[in-house]
GROMACS .gro file of C-alpha atoms in nm:
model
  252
    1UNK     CA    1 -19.031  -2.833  -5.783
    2UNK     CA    2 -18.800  -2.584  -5.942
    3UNK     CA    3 -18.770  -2.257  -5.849
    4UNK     CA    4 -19.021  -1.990  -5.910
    5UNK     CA    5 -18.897  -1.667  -6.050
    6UNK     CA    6 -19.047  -1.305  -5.946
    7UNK     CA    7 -18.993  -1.107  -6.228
    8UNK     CA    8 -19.096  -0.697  -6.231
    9UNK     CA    9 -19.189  -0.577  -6.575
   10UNK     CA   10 -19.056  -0.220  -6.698
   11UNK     CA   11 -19.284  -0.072  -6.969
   12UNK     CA   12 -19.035   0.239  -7.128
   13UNK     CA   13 -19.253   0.524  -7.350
   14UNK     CA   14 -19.012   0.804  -7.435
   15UNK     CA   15 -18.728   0.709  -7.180
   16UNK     CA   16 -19.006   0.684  -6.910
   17UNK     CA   17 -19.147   0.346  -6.723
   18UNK     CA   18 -19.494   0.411  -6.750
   19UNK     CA   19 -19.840   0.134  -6.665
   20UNK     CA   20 -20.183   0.145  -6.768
   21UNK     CA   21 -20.467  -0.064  -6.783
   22UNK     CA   22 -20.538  -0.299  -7.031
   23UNK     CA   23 -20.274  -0.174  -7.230
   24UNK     CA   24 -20.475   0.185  -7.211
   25UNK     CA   25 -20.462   0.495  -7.003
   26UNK     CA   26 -20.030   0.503  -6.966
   27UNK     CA   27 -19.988   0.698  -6.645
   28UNK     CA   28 -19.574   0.797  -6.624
   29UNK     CA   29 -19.435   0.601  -6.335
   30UNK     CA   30 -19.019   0.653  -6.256
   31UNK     CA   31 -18.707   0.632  -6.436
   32UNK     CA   32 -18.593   0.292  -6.575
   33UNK     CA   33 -18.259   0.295  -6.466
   34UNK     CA   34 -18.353   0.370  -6.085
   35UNK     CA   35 -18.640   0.119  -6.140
   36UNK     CA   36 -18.413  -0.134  -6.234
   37UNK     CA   37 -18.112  -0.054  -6.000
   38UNK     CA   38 -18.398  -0.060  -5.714
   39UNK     CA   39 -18.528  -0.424  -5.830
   40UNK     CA   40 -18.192  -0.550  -5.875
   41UNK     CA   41 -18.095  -0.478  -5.515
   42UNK     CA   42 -18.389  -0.606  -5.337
   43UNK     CA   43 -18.432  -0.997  -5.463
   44UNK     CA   44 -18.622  -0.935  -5.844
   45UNK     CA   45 -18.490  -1.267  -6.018
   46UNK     CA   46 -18.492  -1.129  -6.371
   47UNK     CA   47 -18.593  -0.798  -6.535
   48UNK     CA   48 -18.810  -0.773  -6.843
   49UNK     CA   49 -18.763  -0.411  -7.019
   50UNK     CA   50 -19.016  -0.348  -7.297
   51UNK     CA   51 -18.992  -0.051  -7.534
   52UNK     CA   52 -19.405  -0.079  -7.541
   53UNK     CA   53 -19.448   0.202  -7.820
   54UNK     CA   54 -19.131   0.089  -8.094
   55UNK     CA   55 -19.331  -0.167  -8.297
   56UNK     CA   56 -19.645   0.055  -8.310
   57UNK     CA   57 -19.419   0.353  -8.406
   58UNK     CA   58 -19.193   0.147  -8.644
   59UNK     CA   59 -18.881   0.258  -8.519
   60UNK     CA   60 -18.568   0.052  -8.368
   61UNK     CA   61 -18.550   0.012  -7.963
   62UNK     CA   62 -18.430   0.318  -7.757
   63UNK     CA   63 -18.048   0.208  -7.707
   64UNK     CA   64 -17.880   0.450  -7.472
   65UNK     CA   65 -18.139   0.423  -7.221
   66UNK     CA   66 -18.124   0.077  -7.226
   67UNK     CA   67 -17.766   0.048  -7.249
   68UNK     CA   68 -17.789   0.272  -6.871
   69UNK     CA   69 -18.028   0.032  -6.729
   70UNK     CA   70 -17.848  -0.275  -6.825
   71UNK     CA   71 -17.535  -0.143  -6.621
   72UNK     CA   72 -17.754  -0.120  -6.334
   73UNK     CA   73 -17.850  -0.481  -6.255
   74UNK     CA   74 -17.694  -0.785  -6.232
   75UNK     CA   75 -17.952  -1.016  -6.269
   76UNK     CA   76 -18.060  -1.118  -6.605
   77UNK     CA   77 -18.249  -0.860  -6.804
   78UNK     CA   78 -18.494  -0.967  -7.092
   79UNK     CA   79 -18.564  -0.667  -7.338
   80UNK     CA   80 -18.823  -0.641  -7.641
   81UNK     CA   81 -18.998  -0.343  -7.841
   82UNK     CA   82 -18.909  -0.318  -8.207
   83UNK     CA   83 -18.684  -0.633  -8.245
   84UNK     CA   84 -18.759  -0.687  -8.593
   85UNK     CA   85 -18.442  -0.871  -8.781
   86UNK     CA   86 -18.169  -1.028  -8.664
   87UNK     CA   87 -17.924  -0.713  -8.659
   88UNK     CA   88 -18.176  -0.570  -8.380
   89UNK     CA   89 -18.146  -0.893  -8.172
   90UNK     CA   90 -17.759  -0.826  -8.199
   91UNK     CA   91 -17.778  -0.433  -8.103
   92UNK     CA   92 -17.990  -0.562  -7.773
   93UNK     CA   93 -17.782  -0.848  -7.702
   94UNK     CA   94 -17.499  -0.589  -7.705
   95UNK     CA   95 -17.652  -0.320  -7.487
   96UNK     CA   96 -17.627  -0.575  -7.244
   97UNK     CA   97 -17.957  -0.794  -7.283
   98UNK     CA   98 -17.937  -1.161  -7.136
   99UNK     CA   99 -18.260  -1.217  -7.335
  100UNK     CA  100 -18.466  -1.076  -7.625
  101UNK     CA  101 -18.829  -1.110  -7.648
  102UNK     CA  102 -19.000  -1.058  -7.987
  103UNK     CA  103 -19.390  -1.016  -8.077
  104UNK     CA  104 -19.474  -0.807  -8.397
  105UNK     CA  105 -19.175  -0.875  -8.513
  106UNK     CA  106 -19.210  -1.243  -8.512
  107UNK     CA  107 -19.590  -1.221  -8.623
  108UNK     CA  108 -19.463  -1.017  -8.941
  109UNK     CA  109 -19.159  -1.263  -9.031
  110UNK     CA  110 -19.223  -1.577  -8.855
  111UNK     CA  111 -18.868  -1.682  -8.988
  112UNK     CA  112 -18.684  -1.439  -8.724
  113UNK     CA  113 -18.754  -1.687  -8.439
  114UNK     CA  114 -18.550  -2.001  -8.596
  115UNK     CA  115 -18.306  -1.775  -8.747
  116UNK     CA  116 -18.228  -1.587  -8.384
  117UNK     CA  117 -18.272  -1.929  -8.233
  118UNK     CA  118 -18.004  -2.083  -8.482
  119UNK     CA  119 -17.753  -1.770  -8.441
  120UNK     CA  120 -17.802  -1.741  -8.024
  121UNK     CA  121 -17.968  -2.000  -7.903
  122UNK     CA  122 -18.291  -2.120  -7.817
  123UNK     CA  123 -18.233  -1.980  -7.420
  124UNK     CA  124 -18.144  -1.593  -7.585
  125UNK     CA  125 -18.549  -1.645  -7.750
  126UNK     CA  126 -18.833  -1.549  -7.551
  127UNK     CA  127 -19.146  -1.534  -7.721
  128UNK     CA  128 -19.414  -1.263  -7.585
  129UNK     CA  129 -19.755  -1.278  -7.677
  130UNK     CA  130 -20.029  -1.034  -7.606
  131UNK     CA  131 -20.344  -1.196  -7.618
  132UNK     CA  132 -20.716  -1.161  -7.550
  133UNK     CA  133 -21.056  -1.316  -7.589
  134UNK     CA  134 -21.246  -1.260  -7.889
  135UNK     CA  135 -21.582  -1.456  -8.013
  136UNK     CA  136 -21.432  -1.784  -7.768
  137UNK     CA  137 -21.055  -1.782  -7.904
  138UNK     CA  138 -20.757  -1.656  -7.748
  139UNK     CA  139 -20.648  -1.398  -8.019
  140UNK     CA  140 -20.311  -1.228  -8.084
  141UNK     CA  141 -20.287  -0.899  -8.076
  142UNK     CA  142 -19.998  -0.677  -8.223
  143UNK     CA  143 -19.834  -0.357  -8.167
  144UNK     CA  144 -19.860  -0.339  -7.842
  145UNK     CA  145 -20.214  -0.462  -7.821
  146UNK     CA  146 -20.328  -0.236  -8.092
  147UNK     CA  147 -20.424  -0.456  -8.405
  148UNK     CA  148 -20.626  -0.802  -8.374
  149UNK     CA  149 -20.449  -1.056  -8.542
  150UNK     CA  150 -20.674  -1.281  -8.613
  151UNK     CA  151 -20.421  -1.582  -8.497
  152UNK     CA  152 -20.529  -1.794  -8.281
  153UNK     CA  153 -20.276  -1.791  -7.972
  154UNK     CA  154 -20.209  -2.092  -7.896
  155UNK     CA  155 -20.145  -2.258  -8.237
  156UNK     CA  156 -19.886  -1.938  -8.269
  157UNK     CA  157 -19.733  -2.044  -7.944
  158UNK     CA  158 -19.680  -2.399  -8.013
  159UNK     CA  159 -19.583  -2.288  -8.362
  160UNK     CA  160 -19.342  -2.026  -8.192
  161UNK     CA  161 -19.166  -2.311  -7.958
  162UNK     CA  162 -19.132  -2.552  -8.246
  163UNK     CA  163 -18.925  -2.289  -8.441
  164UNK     CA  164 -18.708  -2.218  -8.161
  165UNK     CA  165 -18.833  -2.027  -7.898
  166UNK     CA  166 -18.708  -2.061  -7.559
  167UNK     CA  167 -18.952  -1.910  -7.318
  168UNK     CA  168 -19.272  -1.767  -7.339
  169UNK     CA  169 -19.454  -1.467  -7.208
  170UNK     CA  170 -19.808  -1.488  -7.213
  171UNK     CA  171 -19.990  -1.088  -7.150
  172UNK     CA  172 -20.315  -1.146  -7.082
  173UNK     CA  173 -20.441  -0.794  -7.242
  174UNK     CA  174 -20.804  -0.873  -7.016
  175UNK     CA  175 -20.627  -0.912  -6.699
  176UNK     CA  176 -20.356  -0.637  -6.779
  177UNK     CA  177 -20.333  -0.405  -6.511
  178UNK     CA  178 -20.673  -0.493  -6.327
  179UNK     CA  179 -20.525  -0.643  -6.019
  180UNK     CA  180 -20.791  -0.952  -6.015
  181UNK     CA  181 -20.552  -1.239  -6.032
  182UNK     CA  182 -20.335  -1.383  -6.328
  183UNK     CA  183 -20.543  -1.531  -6.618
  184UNK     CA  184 -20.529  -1.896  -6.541
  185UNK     CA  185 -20.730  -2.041  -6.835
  186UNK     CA  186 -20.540  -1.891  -7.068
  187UNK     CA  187 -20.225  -2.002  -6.856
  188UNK     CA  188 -20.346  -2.353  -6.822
  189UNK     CA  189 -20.407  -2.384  -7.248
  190UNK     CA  190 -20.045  -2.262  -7.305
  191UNK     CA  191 -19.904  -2.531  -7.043
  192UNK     CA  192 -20.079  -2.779  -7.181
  193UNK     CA  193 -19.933  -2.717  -7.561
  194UNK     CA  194 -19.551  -2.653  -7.445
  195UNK     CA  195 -19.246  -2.787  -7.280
  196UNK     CA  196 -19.037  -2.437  -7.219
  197UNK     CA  197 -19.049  -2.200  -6.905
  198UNK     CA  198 -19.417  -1.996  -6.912
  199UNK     CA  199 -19.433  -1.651  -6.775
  200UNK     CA  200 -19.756  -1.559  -6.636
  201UNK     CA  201 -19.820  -1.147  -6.701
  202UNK     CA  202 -20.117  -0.977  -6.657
  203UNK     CA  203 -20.353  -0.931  -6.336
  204UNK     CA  204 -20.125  -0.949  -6.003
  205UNK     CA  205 -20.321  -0.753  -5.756
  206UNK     CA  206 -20.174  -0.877  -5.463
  207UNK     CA  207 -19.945  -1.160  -5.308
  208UNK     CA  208 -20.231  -1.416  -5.297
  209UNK     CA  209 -20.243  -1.411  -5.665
  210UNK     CA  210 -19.877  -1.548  -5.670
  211UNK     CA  211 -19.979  -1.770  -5.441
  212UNK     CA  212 -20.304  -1.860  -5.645
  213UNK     CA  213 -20.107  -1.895  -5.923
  214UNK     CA  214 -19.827  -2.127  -5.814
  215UNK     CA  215 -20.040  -2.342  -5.644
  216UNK     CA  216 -20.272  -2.393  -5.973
  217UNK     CA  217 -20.047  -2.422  -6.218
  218UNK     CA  218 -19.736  -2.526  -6.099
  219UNK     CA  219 -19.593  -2.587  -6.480
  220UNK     CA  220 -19.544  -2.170  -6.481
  221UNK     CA  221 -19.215  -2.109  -6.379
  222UNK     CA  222 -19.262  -1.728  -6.324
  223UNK     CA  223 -19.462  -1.417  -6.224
  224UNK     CA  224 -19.411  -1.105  -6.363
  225UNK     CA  225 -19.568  -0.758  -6.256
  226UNK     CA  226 -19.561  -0.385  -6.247
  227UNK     CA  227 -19.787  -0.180  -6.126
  228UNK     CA  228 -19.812  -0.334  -5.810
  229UNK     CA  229 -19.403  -0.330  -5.757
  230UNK     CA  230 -19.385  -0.009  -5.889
  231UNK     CA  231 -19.629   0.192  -5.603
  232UNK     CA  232 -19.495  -0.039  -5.348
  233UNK     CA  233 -19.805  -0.254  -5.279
  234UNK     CA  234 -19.611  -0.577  -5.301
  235UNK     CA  235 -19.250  -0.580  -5.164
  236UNK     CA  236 -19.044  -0.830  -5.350
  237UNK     CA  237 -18.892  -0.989  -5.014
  238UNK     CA  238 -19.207  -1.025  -4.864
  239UNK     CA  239 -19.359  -1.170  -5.177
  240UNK     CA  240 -19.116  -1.442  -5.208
  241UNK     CA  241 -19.116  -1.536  -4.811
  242UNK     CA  242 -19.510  -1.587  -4.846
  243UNK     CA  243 -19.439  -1.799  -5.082
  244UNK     CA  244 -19.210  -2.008  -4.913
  245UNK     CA  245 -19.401  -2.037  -4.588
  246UNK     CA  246 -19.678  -2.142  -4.875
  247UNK     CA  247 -19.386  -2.434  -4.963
  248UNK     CA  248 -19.342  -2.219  -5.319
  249UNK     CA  249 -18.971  -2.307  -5.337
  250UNK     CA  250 -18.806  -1.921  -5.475
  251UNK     CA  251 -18.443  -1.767  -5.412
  252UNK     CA  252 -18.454  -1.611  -5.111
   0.00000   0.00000   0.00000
């Protein structure tokens, strides 16, 4: 079994890491550089840094803060929010991004996913999704959970890996920040459409979910939370040695 990752997810409005629920209610949290600095030093695999309010705002990705927090880790660092052509995958890439995740700005051009595939490589693509249940169909939802689609999420996830995408992150928008476990149905649909890593976001209340959620599913290669990082609920090395004593193979 390969190696599970334990990723911590850093949600920037206005410079700040902030975390709601259900994509509602922000409450401020810390500063993303010490955030990141802090999960860097204490066993995080990867960092994922969204600029959460950029697409609904229409407005290009905070840079300088970014550029800070990338100096900070050295693990690899994912970062989305407002990557809409292919000269914002190439500002990211050189603040110091490993990895750039798209949403709106794939569901408005479609074409940016091949094209950033083509130019960095399918491994540089990570395709995030926010999506939630409406009338029976997992629906994507845009701007940062704002605006209902109408796509159906899984045909725009296979679609998405077909053009070039590398990864996906799948945000369960019902599970998001409600601490009642990761949203395995939706999970076990996108697993069963694609052959690139899955990241599981949305519901971690605790370190039986990992558990739950490894154990289930064992085609997701990753966990990602924040909330319960963030106030401390869920230390990262004890995380990761339940999950080995659990036979959950992670980098210890």
């Amino acid at each position: 079994m390969i190696t599970k990752r334990i990723i911590p997810c850093l949600d920037v409005k206005d410079g700040r890491v902030v975390k709601g629920t259900n994509f509602q209610e922000l409450a401020d949290v810390s500063s993303p550089v010490e955030l990141a600095r802090y999960y860097s030093g204490c066993g995080a695999d990867e960092l994922v840094f969204y600029d959460i309010t950029a697409s609904a705002e229409g407005r290009a990705l905070f840079t300088d803060i970014l550029r800070e927090t990338a100096s900070s880790v050295f693990i690899p660092l994912t970062v989305g929010g407002g990557v809409r052509t292919l000269d914002d995958f190439d500002r990211v890439l050189k603040c110091g991004a490993d990895k750039v995740s798209v949403n709106s700005g794939a569901i408005r051009d479609p074409s940016l996913i091949p094209q950033a595939a083509q130019r960095y490589g399918d491994q540089c693509v990570v395709l995030s999704v926010d999506a939630k249940r409406v009338d029976g169909q997992f629906r994507v939802f845009a701007k940062g959970g704002r605006e209902d689609t109408g796509m159906d999420a899984i045909e725009w996830i296979k679609s998405g890996v077909k053009n070039g995408a590398g990864e996906i992150v799948l945000n369960s928008i019902d599970t998001d920040g409600v601490k009642g476990g990761f949203d395995l149905e939706m999970l076990q649909a996108v697993c069963d459409v694609v052959d690139v890593p899955v990241i599981a976001s949305g519901g971690a209340g605790g370190i039986r979910d990992f558990v739950t959620l490894f154990r289930t599913l064992p085609k997701v290669d990753a966990g990602l939370a924040a909330s319960i990082f963030h106030f401390g609920q869920v230390k990262i090395p004890d995380l990761k040695r339940a999950l080995a004593a659990e036979g959950i193979p992670t980098r210890l």
